[in-house]
Coordinates of C-alpha atoms and ligand atoms in Angstrom, one line a residue:
M1 CA 20.1 23.9 4.3
A2 CA 20.8 20.4 5.1
T3 CA 19.8 21.3 9.2
A4 CA 16.8 23.7 8.1
I5 CA 15.4 20.5 6.3
R6 CA 16.1 18.3 8.9
T7 CA 14.4 20.0 11.6
E8 CA 10.9 20.3 10.3
A9 CA 8.7 17.8 10.5
T10 CA 5.9 19.3 8.1
N11 CA 4.7 17.7 4.8
G12 CA 3.4 20.3 2.4
A13 CA 5.0 23.2 0.1
G14 CA 6.1 26.2 1.1
H15 CA 9.9 25.6 1.5
S16 CA 12.8 26.8 -0.5
A17 CA 14.5 25.3 -3.3
A18 CA 17.9 23.4 -2.4
P19 CA 20.4 25.9 -4.8
S20 CA 22.6 23.9 -7.6
L21 CA 20.7 20.0 -7.1
P22 CA 18.7 17.9 -9.5
Q23 CA 15.9 19.1 -9.9
Y24 CA 12.7 16.9 -10.3
E25 CA 9.6 18.8 -13.1
L26 CA 6.0 17.6 -12.5
Y27 CA 5.2 14.3 -15.4
I28 CA 2.0 15.4 -17.5
N29 CA 1.2 14.5 -20.6
G30 CA 3.4 12.8 -21.6
A31 CA 6.3 15.3 -20.4
W32 CA 8.4 16.8 -17.9
R33 CA 6.3 20.5 -16.7
A34 CA 7.2 22.6 -14.1
P35 CA 4.8 23.5 -11.9
V36 CA 2.5 26.8 -12.3
A37 CA 3.7 28.1 -9.3
G38 CA 7.0 27.5 -9.7
Q39 CA 7.4 25.7 -6.0
Y40 CA 10.2 23.0 -5.0
R41 CA 10.7 21.4 -1.6
P42 CA 14.6 19.8 -1.1
M43 CA 14.3 16.1 -1.2
V44 CA 16.0 14.9 1.7
D45 CA 17.4 11.5 3.0
P46 CA 16.7 10.4 6.6
S47 CA 19.7 8.1 6.7
T48 CA 22.0 10.8 6.6
G49 CA 20.2 14.3 6.0
E50 CA 21.4 14.9 2.7
I51 CA 19.4 16.8 0.0
L52 CA 19.0 14.6 -2.7
G53 CA 17.2 16.8 -5.7
N54 CA 14.3 19.8 -5.5
V55 CA 10.9 17.8 -6.3
A56 CA 8.1 20.2 -8.0
Q57 CA 5.0 20.9 -5.7
A58 CA 1.6 20.3 -7.7
D59 CA -0.9 23.2 -6.4
I60 CA -4.3 22.5 -7.7
E61 CA -3.9 24.3 -11.3
D62 CA -1.0 21.9 -11.6
T63 CA -3.6 18.7 -10.6
R64 CA -6.2 19.9 -12.8
I65 CA -3.7 20.1 -16.1
A66 CA -2.8 16.8 -15.2
I67 CA -6.8 15.9 -14.7
Q68 CA -7.8 17.0 -17.9
A69 CA -4.9 14.9 -19.8
A70 CA -5.5 11.7 -17.9
R71 CA -9.4 12.4 -19.7
A72 CA -8.5 13.4 -23.0
A73 CA -6.2 10.2 -23.5
F74 CA -8.8 8.6 -21.7
D75 CA -11.6 9.9 -24.4
D76 CA -9.7 9.4 -27.3
G77 CA -10.3 5.9 -27.0
Y78 CA -7.2 4.6 -27.9
W79 CA -5.4 3.4 -24.9
P80 CA -8.7 1.8 -23.2
N81 CA -9.6 0.1 -26.3
M82 CA -6.3 -1.5 -27.1
G83 CA -6.0 -4.7 -27.9
H84 CA -5.5 -6.8 -24.2
G85 CA -2.4 -8.3 -25.7
E86 CA -1.1 -5.6 -27.4
R87 CA -1.6 -4.1 -24.1
S88 CA 0.2 -6.7 -21.8
R89 CA 3.2 -6.8 -24.6
L90 CA 3.2 -3.4 -24.1
L91 CA 3.5 -3.6 -20.0
H92 CA 6.3 -6.4 -20.6
A93 CA 8.1 -4.2 -22.3
I94 CA 7.9 -1.4 -19.6
V95 CA 8.7 -4.1 -17.1
D96 CA 11.8 -4.7 -19.2
A97 CA 12.9 -1.0 -19.2
I98 CA 12.5 -0.6 -15.5
E99 CA 14.2 -4.3 -15.1
A100 CA 17.5 -2.8 -17.0
R101 CA 17.6 0.2 -14.6
Q102 CA 16.5 -1.7 -11.2
D103 CA 20.0 0.3 -9.9
E104 CA 18.6 3.3 -10.2
I105 CA 15.6 2.7 -9.0
A106 CA 16.7 0.6 -5.2
D107 CA 19.0 3.4 -4.8
A108 CA 16.6 6.1 -4.7
E109 CA 14.8 4.2 -2.7
M110 CA 17.6 3.2 0.0
R111 CA 18.8 7.0 0.1
N112 CA 15.5 8.8 0.0
S113 CA 12.7 6.0 1.8
G114 CA 15.5 5.6 4.4
C115 CA 15.1 1.5 4.0
T116 CA 18.1 -0.4 4.1
W117 CA 19.9 -1.3 1.0
R118 CA 19.2 -4.7 1.7
K119 CA 15.6 -3.9 1.8
A120 CA 15.7 -1.9 -1.7
N121 CA 17.5 -4.2 -3.0
L122 CA 16.7 -7.9 -2.0
M123 CA 13.1 -7.0 -1.3
D124 CA 11.8 -3.8 -3.3
M125 CA 12.9 -4.3 -6.7
P126 CA 13.0 -7.9 -6.8
V127 CA 8.9 -7.8 -5.2
G128 CA 7.8 -4.9 -7.2
L129 CA 9.4 -6.5 -10.5
I130 CA 7.4 -9.6 -10.1
H131 CA 4.6 -7.6 -8.9
F132 CA 4.4 -5.2 -12.0
R133 CA 5.5 -8.2 -15.1
H134 CA 2.2 -10.2 -13.4
F135 CA 0.3 -7.4 -13.7
A136 CA 1.5 -7.2 -17.4
K137 CA 0.6 -10.8 -17.7
L138 CA -3.1 -10.0 -16.8
A139 CA -3.2 -7.4 -19.2
D140 CA -4.0 -9.8 -21.5
F141 CA -7.3 -11.2 -19.3
E142 CA -10.2 -12.2 -21.3
P143 CA -12.6 -9.2 -21.1
L144 CA -16.4 -11.7 -21.4
E145 CA -17.5 -13.3 -18.1
S146 CA -20.1 -16.3 -18.6
I147 CA -23.2 -16.4 -16.1
P148 CA -25.6 -18.9 -16.0
Q149 CA -28.2 -19.3 -19.1
I150 CA -30.7 -16.6 -18.0
T151 CA -34.8 -17.9 -19.1
F152 CA -36.4 -15.5 -17.0
P153 CA -38.1 -13.3 -16.7
A154 CA -37.1 -14.0 -20.9
L155 CA -34.8 -15.9 -22.4
T156 CA -31.7 -14.4 -23.1
Y157 CA -28.2 -13.9 -24.7
N158 CA -26.3 -12.3 -22.5
I159 CA -22.9 -10.2 -22.9
V160 CA -20.9 -9.2 -19.2
R161 CA -17.9 -7.7 -19.7
R162 CA -14.9 -5.8 -17.5
E163 CA -14.1 -2.5 -19.1
P164 CA -12.0 0.3 -17.9
I165 CA -13.3 2.3 -14.7
G166 CA -11.5 6.0 -16.6
V167 CA -9.8 8.3 -14.9
C168 CA -7.7 7.1 -11.6
G169 CA -6.5 9.4 -9.1
Q170 CA -3.7 7.4 -6.5
I171 CA -2.0 8.6 -3.6
I172 CA 0.8 6.5 -1.8
P173 CA 2.6 6.4 1.4
W174 CA 5.7 7.0 2.4
N175 CA 6.6 3.6 3.9
F176 CA 7.6 1.7 0.8
P177 CA 7.0 4.5 -2.2
F178 CA 8.5 1.8 -5.4
L179 CA 6.3 -0.9 -4.0
M180 CA 3.0 1.0 -3.7
A181 CA 3.7 2.6 -6.8
V182 CA 3.6 -0.1 -8.7
W183 CA 0.8 -1.6 -6.9
K184 CA -1.4 1.1 -8.4
I185 CA 0.2 1.9 -11.9
A186 CA 0.2 -1.4 -13.1
P187 CA -3.3 -2.6 -12.3
A188 CA -4.1 0.0 -13.7
L189 CA -2.6 0.5 -16.4
A190 CA -3.0 -3.4 -17.2
T191 CA -7.3 -3.1 -17.6
G192 CA -7.2 0.5 -19.6
N193 CA -7.6 3.0 -17.3
T194 CA -5.3 6.2 -17.6
V195 CA -3.9 7.0 -13.8
I196 CA -2.3 10.6 -12.1
L197 CA 0.0 9.2 -9.5
K198 CA 0.4 11.5 -6.4
P199 CA 3.0 10.0 -4.3
A200 CA 4.2 11.0 -0.5
T201 CA 5.9 14.3 -0.1
F202 CA 8.5 12.5 1.9
T203 CA 9.4 10.1 -0.6
P204 CA 8.4 10.9 -4.5
Y205 CA 12.2 9.5 -5.5
S206 CA 11.0 5.9 -6.6
A207 CA 8.1 7.0 -8.4
L208 CA 10.3 9.7 -10.4
K209 CA 13.1 7.6 -11.3
M210 CA 10.3 4.5 -12.8
V211 CA 8.4 7.4 -14.5
E212 CA 11.2 8.5 -16.3
I213 CA 12.3 5.0 -17.4
I214 CA 9.1 4.7 -18.4
N215 CA 8.9 8.0 -20.2
D216 CA 12.1 6.7 -22.2
T217 CA 10.7 3.8 -23.2
G218 CA 8.3 6.2 -25.3
L219 CA 5.4 3.2 -25.5
L220 CA 2.7 5.0 -23.2
P221 CA 0.5 7.7 -24.6
P222 CA 0.4 11.2 -23.7
G223 CA -1.5 11.3 -20.3
V224 CA -2.0 8.2 -19.8
L225 CA 0.5 8.3 -16.9
N226 CA 1.3 11.3 -15.3
L227 CA 2.8 12.0 -11.8
L228 CA 1.9 14.2 -9.5
T229 CA 4.7 15.5 -6.6
G230 CA 3.6 17.8 -4.4
P231 CA 1.1 18.6 -0.8
G232 CA -1.5 16.0 -0.3
Q233 CA -3.6 18.2 1.3
V234 CA -3.7 20.5 -1.8
V235 CA -3.2 17.5 -4.5
G236 CA -5.9 15.3 -2.9
P237 CA -8.5 17.4 -2.7
E238 CA -8.6 18.0 -5.8
L239 CA -8.1 14.6 -7.6
C240 CA -11.1 13.4 -5.3
T241 CA -14.0 15.7 -6.0
N242 CA -12.9 16.8 -9.7
P243 CA -15.9 15.5 -11.8
M244 CA -13.1 14.2 -14.1
V245 CA -11.9 11.6 -11.9
D246 CA -13.9 8.5 -12.0
K247 CA -11.9 6.6 -9.2
I248 CA -9.5 7.2 -5.8
A249 CA -7.3 4.0 -5.1
F250 CA -5.3 5.2 -1.4
T251 CA -3.1 3.6 0.7
G252 CA -1.9 5.9 3.6
S253 CA -3.5 6.5 7.5
T254 CA -7.4 5.5 8.4
E255 CA -7.7 9.2 9.1
V256 CA -6.7 10.5 6.0
G257 CA -8.8 7.6 4.2
R258 CA -11.5 8.7 5.9
E259 CA -11.1 12.5 4.7
I260 CA -10.9 10.4 1.1
M261 CA -14.0 8.8 1.4
I262 CA -15.5 11.2 2.5
Q263 CA -14.7 13.9 -0.2
A264 CA -15.1 11.4 -3.3
A265 CA -18.5 10.9 -2.1
S266 CA -19.2 14.3 -3.8
T267 CA -19.1 12.7 -7.0
I268 CA -19.4 9.1 -6.0
K269 CA -16.3 7.7 -6.6
K270 CA -15.2 4.8 -6.8
V271 CA -12.5 4.2 -4.0
T272 CA -10.2 1.8 -2.8
L273 CA -8.4 2.1 0.8
E274 CA -5.7 0.6 2.4
L275 CA -5.3 2.1 5.4
G276 CA -3.8 1.3 8.8
G277 CA -3.2 -2.2 10.8
K278 CA -2.3 -3.3 14.1
S279 CA -1.8 -6.8 13.3
P280 CA -2.0 -9.6 15.8
N281 CA 0.6 -12.0 16.1
I282 CA -0.4 -15.4 17.7
I283 CA 2.6 -17.9 19.2
L284 CA 0.8 -21.3 19.9
D285 CA 2.2 -23.3 22.7
D286 CA 3.2 -25.9 20.2
A287 CA 4.8 -23.3 18.1
D288 CA 9.3 -23.8 16.8
L289 CA 10.1 -21.1 19.1
D290 CA 13.8 -20.8 17.2
L291 CA 11.1 -19.9 14.4
A292 CA 8.4 -18.3 16.4
I293 CA 11.5 -15.9 17.3
D294 CA 13.0 -14.6 14.6
G295 CA 9.7 -14.4 12.9
S296 CA 8.0 -12.4 15.5
L297 CA 10.9 -9.9 15.1
W298 CA 11.1 -9.8 11.4
A299 CA 6.6 -9.4 11.8
T300 CA 7.5 -6.3 13.9
F301 CA 10.7 -4.7 13.1
M302 CA 11.4 -4.9 9.5
H303 CA 11.8 -1.7 8.4
N304 CA 11.9 -0.3 11.8
G305 CA 7.5 -1.3 12.0
Q306 CA 7.2 1.1 9.1
A307 CA 4.8 -1.3 7.4
C308 CA 0.8 -1.2 7.8
E309 CA 1.2 -5.0 8.4
S310 CA 3.3 -5.3 11.0
G311 CA 2.3 -7.8 13.4
T312 CA 2.6 -4.9 16.4
R313 CA 0.7 -7.1 19.0
L314 CA 2.2 -10.3 20.1
F315 CA 0.5 -12.8 22.0
V316 CA 2.3 -15.1 23.7
P317 CA 0.5 -17.8 26.1
A318 CA 1.3 -17.6 30.0
S319 CA 2.9 -20.9 29.8
L320 CA 5.9 -19.5 27.2
H321 CA 5.8 -16.2 27.5
D322 CA 8.8 -15.4 30.2
E323 CA 11.5 -17.7 28.0
F324 CA 9.9 -16.3 25.0
V325 CA 10.3 -12.5 26.2
A326 CA 13.6 -13.0 27.4
R327 CA 15.0 -14.7 24.0
L328 CA 13.4 -11.6 21.7
V329 CA 14.4 -8.9 24.1
D330 CA 18.1 -10.5 23.8
R331 CA 17.7 -11.1 20.0
A332 CA 16.0 -7.3 19.4
S333 CA 18.7 -5.5 21.3
R334 CA 21.2 -7.0 18.5
L335 CA 19.3 -5.8 15.6
K336 CA 22.0 -3.3 14.0
L337 CA 21.0 0.1 14.3
G338 CA 23.2 2.5 10.9
L339 CA 23.5 3.8 7.6
S340 CA 20.9 3.1 5.0
S341 CA 23.7 2.3 2.4
D342 CA 25.4 -0.5 5.0
G343 CA 24.9 -3.2 3.5
A344 CA 24.9 -4.8 7.5
T345 CA 22.1 -2.9 8.8
D346 CA 19.0 -4.4 10.3
L347 CA 17.1 -0.9 11.2
G348 CA 17.7 2.4 9.5
P349 CA 16.0 5.5 10.6
L350 CA 12.7 6.3 10.7
I351 CA 11.3 8.7 8.0
S352 CA 11.2 11.8 9.4
A353 CA 11.6 14.0 12.8
G354 CA 8.0 14.0 12.9
Q355 CA 7.6 9.9 13.2
L356 CA 10.5 9.8 15.1
R357 CA 8.8 12.5 18.1
S358 CA 5.5 10.5 17.6
V359 CA 7.2 7.4 18.0
E360 CA 8.9 8.3 21.1
S361 CA 5.7 9.9 22.9
Y362 CA 4.0 6.6 21.8
I363 CA 6.7 5.0 24.1
Q364 CA 6.1 7.3 26.7
L365 CA 2.5 6.7 26.9
G366 CA 2.8 2.7 27.4
I367 CA 5.3 3.6 30.0
D368 CA 2.7 6.1 31.6
E369 CA -0.2 3.3 30.6
G370 CA 1.5 1.0 33.3
A371 CA 3.2 -1.5 30.1
T372 CA 6.9 -2.5 31.6
P373 CA 9.5 -1.3 28.8
V374 CA 11.8 -4.3 29.0
L375 CA 13.6 -3.0 25.9
L376 CA 13.7 0.3 26.2
G377 CA 14.2 2.4 22.9
A378 CA 16.7 5.5 22.1
R379 CA 18.5 7.4 19.8
P380 CA 21.7 6.5 18.8
T381 CA 24.7 8.3 20.3
D382 CA 27.2 7.2 17.4
P383 CA 28.1 10.7 15.6
E384 CA 27.7 9.1 12.3
L385 CA 23.6 8.9 12.4
A386 CA 23.3 12.6 14.0
N387 CA 21.7 13.8 11.4
G388 CA 19.1 10.8 10.9
H389 CA 16.1 10.3 12.3
Y390 CA 17.0 6.8 14.2
I391 CA 15.5 4.8 17.5
S392 CA 16.3 1.6 18.6
P393 CA 13.5 -1.1 19.2
T394 CA 11.1 -1.2 22.3
I395 CA 9.7 -4.3 23.8
F396 CA 6.9 -3.8 26.2
T397 CA 5.2 -6.3 28.6
N398 CA 1.9 -6.3 31.1
V399 CA 0.2 -4.8 28.3
D400 CA -3.4 -5.1 28.0
N401 CA -5.1 -5.1 24.5
R402 CA -7.3 -1.8 25.7
M403 CA -4.2 0.2 26.2
R404 CA -3.9 2.9 23.3
I405 CA 0.1 1.3 22.1
A406 CA -2.1 -2.4 22.1
Q407 CA -4.6 0.0 20.0
E408 CA -3.4 2.3 17.9
E409 CA -1.1 2.0 14.7
I410 CA 2.2 3.6 15.9
F411 CA 4.6 2.8 12.9
G412 CA 8.1 2.2 14.8
P413 CA 10.0 0.1 16.1
V414 CA 7.6 -0.6 19.3
L415 CA 6.5 -4.5 20.0
V416 CA 4.0 -4.7 22.8
V417 CA 3.7 -8.5 24.4
I418 CA 0.4 -9.7 25.4
K419 CA 0.2 -12.7 27.4
Y420 CA -2.6 -15.0 27.2
D421 CA -4.3 -18.4 29.2
S422 CA -6.6 -20.0 26.5
V423 CA -6.4 -20.2 22.7
E424 CA -9.9 -17.8 23.4
D425 CA -9.0 -15.3 24.9
A426 CA -5.8 -14.7 22.3
I427 CA -8.2 -14.4 19.3
R428 CA -10.9 -12.4 20.9
M429 CA -8.0 -10.3 22.3
A430 CA -6.6 -10.6 18.3
N431 CA -10.4 -9.3 16.9
D432 CA -10.8 -6.6 19.8
T433 CA -9.4 -4.0 17.0
I434 CA -10.3 -1.2 15.0
Y435 CA -7.9 -2.9 12.3
G436 CA -8.4 -6.0 10.5
L437 CA -5.2 -6.0 7.7
A438 CA -3.1 -9.0 8.5
A439 CA -1.7 -11.4 11.4
G440 CA 0.2 -14.3 12.1
V441 CA 0.0 -17.5 13.7
W442 CA 3.0 -20.0 14.7
S443 CA 2.5 -23.6 15.4
R444 CA 4.4 -26.7 14.6
D445 CA 0.4 -28.5 13.5
V446 CA -0.7 -26.0 10.6
E447 CA -3.9 -27.6 10.3
R448 CA -4.7 -26.5 14.4
A449 CA -3.3 -23.0 13.0
V450 CA -5.4 -22.9 10.0
S451 CA -8.8 -23.1 12.1
V452 CA -7.3 -20.3 14.3
A453 CA -6.3 -18.2 11.2
E454 CA -10.0 -19.0 10.0
R455 CA -11.4 -17.0 12.8
I456 CA -9.1 -14.3 12.6
Q457 CA -10.8 -10.8 10.9
A458 CA -8.4 -10.1 9.1
G459 CA -7.6 -9.9 5.2
T460 CA -4.2 -11.5 5.1
I461 CA -3.0 -14.2 7.6
W462 CA 0.2 -16.4 7.9
I463 CA 0.9 -19.0 9.2
N464 CA 4.8 -19.5 10.3
D465 CA 5.9 -16.5 8.2
Y466 CA 5.8 -13.1 8.2
H467 CA 5.3 -10.0 5.5
I468 CA 5.6 -12.5 2.6
I469 CA 2.9 -10.8 0.0
S470 CA 2.3 -12.8 -3.4
A471 CA 1.9 -11.4 -6.9
E472 CA -1.4 -13.7 -7.2
A473 CA -3.1 -13.6 -4.0
P474 CA -5.0 -10.8 -2.6
F475 CA -4.1 -8.2 -0.4
G476 CA -6.1 -5.9 1.8
G477 CA -8.2 -5.1 5.0
F478 CA -11.3 -6.2 6.7
K479 CA -13.1 -3.3 8.5
Q480 CA -10.6 0.2 9.1
S481 CA -8.3 -1.5 7.4
G482 CA -9.7 -0.8 4.3
I483 CA -11.9 -1.6 1.1
G484 CA -11.4 -3.4 -2.1
R485 CA -8.0 -5.8 -2.3
E486 CA -4.7 -5.6 -4.6
L487 CA -2.9 -7.3 -6.2
G488 CA -3.5 -10.7 -8.5
T489 CA -7.1 -10.4 -10.1
Y490 CA -8.7 -9.3 -7.2
G491 CA -6.9 -6.3 -7.6
L492 CA -7.3 -6.4 -11.1
K493 CA -10.9 -5.8 -10.9
E494 CA -10.4 -3.0 -8.8
Y495 CA -10.1 -1.1 -11.8
T496 CA -12.8 -2.2 -14.2
E497 CA -16.6 -1.4 -14.4
V498 CA -19.2 -4.3 -15.1
K499 CA -21.2 -3.9 -18.2
H500 CA -24.1 -6.1 -18.8
I501 CA -25.4 -6.6 -22.3
H502 CA -28.9 -8.2 -22.8
V503 CA -30.2 -9.6 -26.4
P504 CA -33.9 -10.9 -25.8
L505 CA -33.8 -14.2 -27.8
N506 CA -37.6 -14.6 -28.0
N507 CA -38.8 -11.0 -28.0
T508 CA -42.8 -10.0 -28.0
R509 CA -43.8 -6.5 -28.5
E510 CA -46.4 -8.1 -25.6
S511 CA -43.8 -8.2 -23.2
K512 CA -43.6 -3.8 -23.3
F513 CA -45.6 -2.5 -20.9
Y514 CA -48.3 -5.1 -20.8
Y515 CA -46.2 -7.2 -18.1
D516 CA -46.8 -10.4 -20.4
I517 CA -43.5 -12.1 -19.6
V518 CA -42.6 -14.5 -21.9
V519 CA -41.8 -18.2 -19.4
P520 CA -40.0 -20.6 -21.6
Q521 CA -41.3 -23.4 -22.3
S522 CA -39.6 -25.9 -19.2
E523 CA -38.9 -29.5 -21.0
Ligands
NAP1 P1 -0.8 9.7 5.3 O1 -1.0 11.4 5.9 O2 -2.3 9.4 5.1 O3 -0.5 10.3 3.7 C1 -0.5 9.1 3.0 C2 -0.6 9.8 1.6 O4 -1.6 10.5 1.0 C3 0.3 10.9 1.6 O5 0.9 10.9 -0.2 C4 -0.2 12.4 1.4 O6 0.5 13.0 0.9 C5 -1.2 12.1 1.3 N1 -2.6 13.2 1.7 C6 -2.7 13.8 2.9 N2 -3.3 14.3 3.7 C7 -4.5 14.2 1.9 C8 -5.6 14.6 2.2 N3 -6.0 15.6 3.0 N4 -6.0 14.0 1.0 C9 -5.7 12.8 0.1 N5 -4.4 12.5 0.6 C10 -3.7 13.0 1.4 O7 0.3 9.1 6.0 P2 1.2 10.2 6.6 O8 1.4 11.3 7.3 O9 2.5 10.4 5.9 O10 1.8 9.0 8.1 C11 0.6 9.4 9.5 C12 0.5 7.8 9.9 O11 -0.3 6.8 8.7 C13 2.1 7.0 10.0 O12 2.2 7.8 11.3 C14 1.2 5.8 10.3 O13 0.6 5.4 10.9 C15 0.4 6.0 9.1 N6 0.7 5.2 7.9 C16 0.0 4.6 7.1 C17 0.1 3.6 5.9 C18 -0.3 2.4 5.5 O14 0.2 1.9 4.9 N7 -1.0 1.7 5.9 C19 1.2 3.8 5.2 C20 1.8 5.2 5.2 C21 1.5 6.0 7.2 P3 1.9 14.0 1.9 O15 2.6 13.1 1.8 O16 2.1 14.8 0.8 O17 1.2 14.8 3.3
MG2 MG1 0.0 12.7 6.9

């Protein structure tokens, strides 16, 4: 059974379930329920090929039932109108419950997403908990906002308030399944919305665990949080076109993001998108080289490059190029490829056989385009890794920024190094991309680095660092990397509608239809 799935790169329904394994149902209206059509799909560990369980595959009918539940939970008014302090306390209690069982989630994340033990336990869990807790705190926000006193065309008293949007369909990818689930449900719940979360078909495990834990607390009213596992191509279009859904929040490929915008347009849903990237990482000639080399390695190869913000285009000054590349190659070739569960592993598997093939075809493309593979990635021969989707790092030099390997998101351990002569050239090439998610700048002179950062078209720019995402700071993309921002008050506001209530202070009948505007007396 395991081999049948290993060779399948497709995602979507239609697979037969593996026998006698844990079975995971859909979570709708506060209860676990079997999918209407009775379809299940094996959930796999990409590190070992082990089948972890069978997961319900929602179809359009299940999606409609979940949407109705979320709609009813919102329209009922109890949840959206709950006092902010009370909702904040409730969310804090939910984070406490998740924290108490964080090992279960970390294990699920490691086994199902193929990330390393270190990433799951030392990064995803602590960061996810801090981010969730920050939204629990922000839930107690002040919904009334002040605006300057309005005097024209009438003297008025004005109330501006933030209200929840309604039913939110949330679609997330396979690279950071737990963090993405937190980034979606926490701000939506904090602002009083109801949620239908759709994890990636490859990686539902940590979201299933988290929802199980939340359900066990008994704190959320039925229908406020729903979890639909199933194929994006089936569940997605229903979420995006159903008139009962008010907002779609999506993280994933730019290609699917574009499709989602088109579909959501039919009912003018609010849409936020966090999409792909091909982020520039710029080494300035006064950089601390030891730090910059380690940082560049981390920027690119963290989670095998399966991060939207990965610094996959490395700009190195011509004067430093050869030394920098030699040291980088030396370090990259010593990264340990291994089982996710091995605490010493630096690079685990890619998510799927399809992703592995896609990365390999990009490596071939780079060679065909004339770039030089100074480090050429290969599948390992270690029999222990034979059932996973492993490939070692690749580094290309002699890369022109217009090559496809420098323009397209590869989502694997492939770094392109681009030599530059002047900082002007580096900035121009860095911005020569359809994307604008993130960037890095490395220099001993922080002021100089900031002045470069100010000219980079991207949503997040790290100076002498990379991949650090804070609960308080906005994260999201310029250009085709997305619409809207996640995290902090920026992310919170994406889940609110703004309402203005106008109360005249010197009302007159004449001002109605006779255009006799009441102009306040000036002092
Ligand atoms: P994807 O197709 O964009 O998938 C992301 C999510 O969207 C998944 O939950 C997916 O469900 C769902 N989906 C797929 N088709 C949909 C549709 N027509 N309508 C609504 N939702 C839909 O990404 P992928 O296929 O997993 O990966 C492809 C490439 O996307 C990667 O190689 C990488 O370049 C990029 N990617 C980017 C990010 C990012 O964070 N920016 C994350 C992951 C991947 P299913 O899982 O059921 O298909
Ligand atoms: Mg896809």
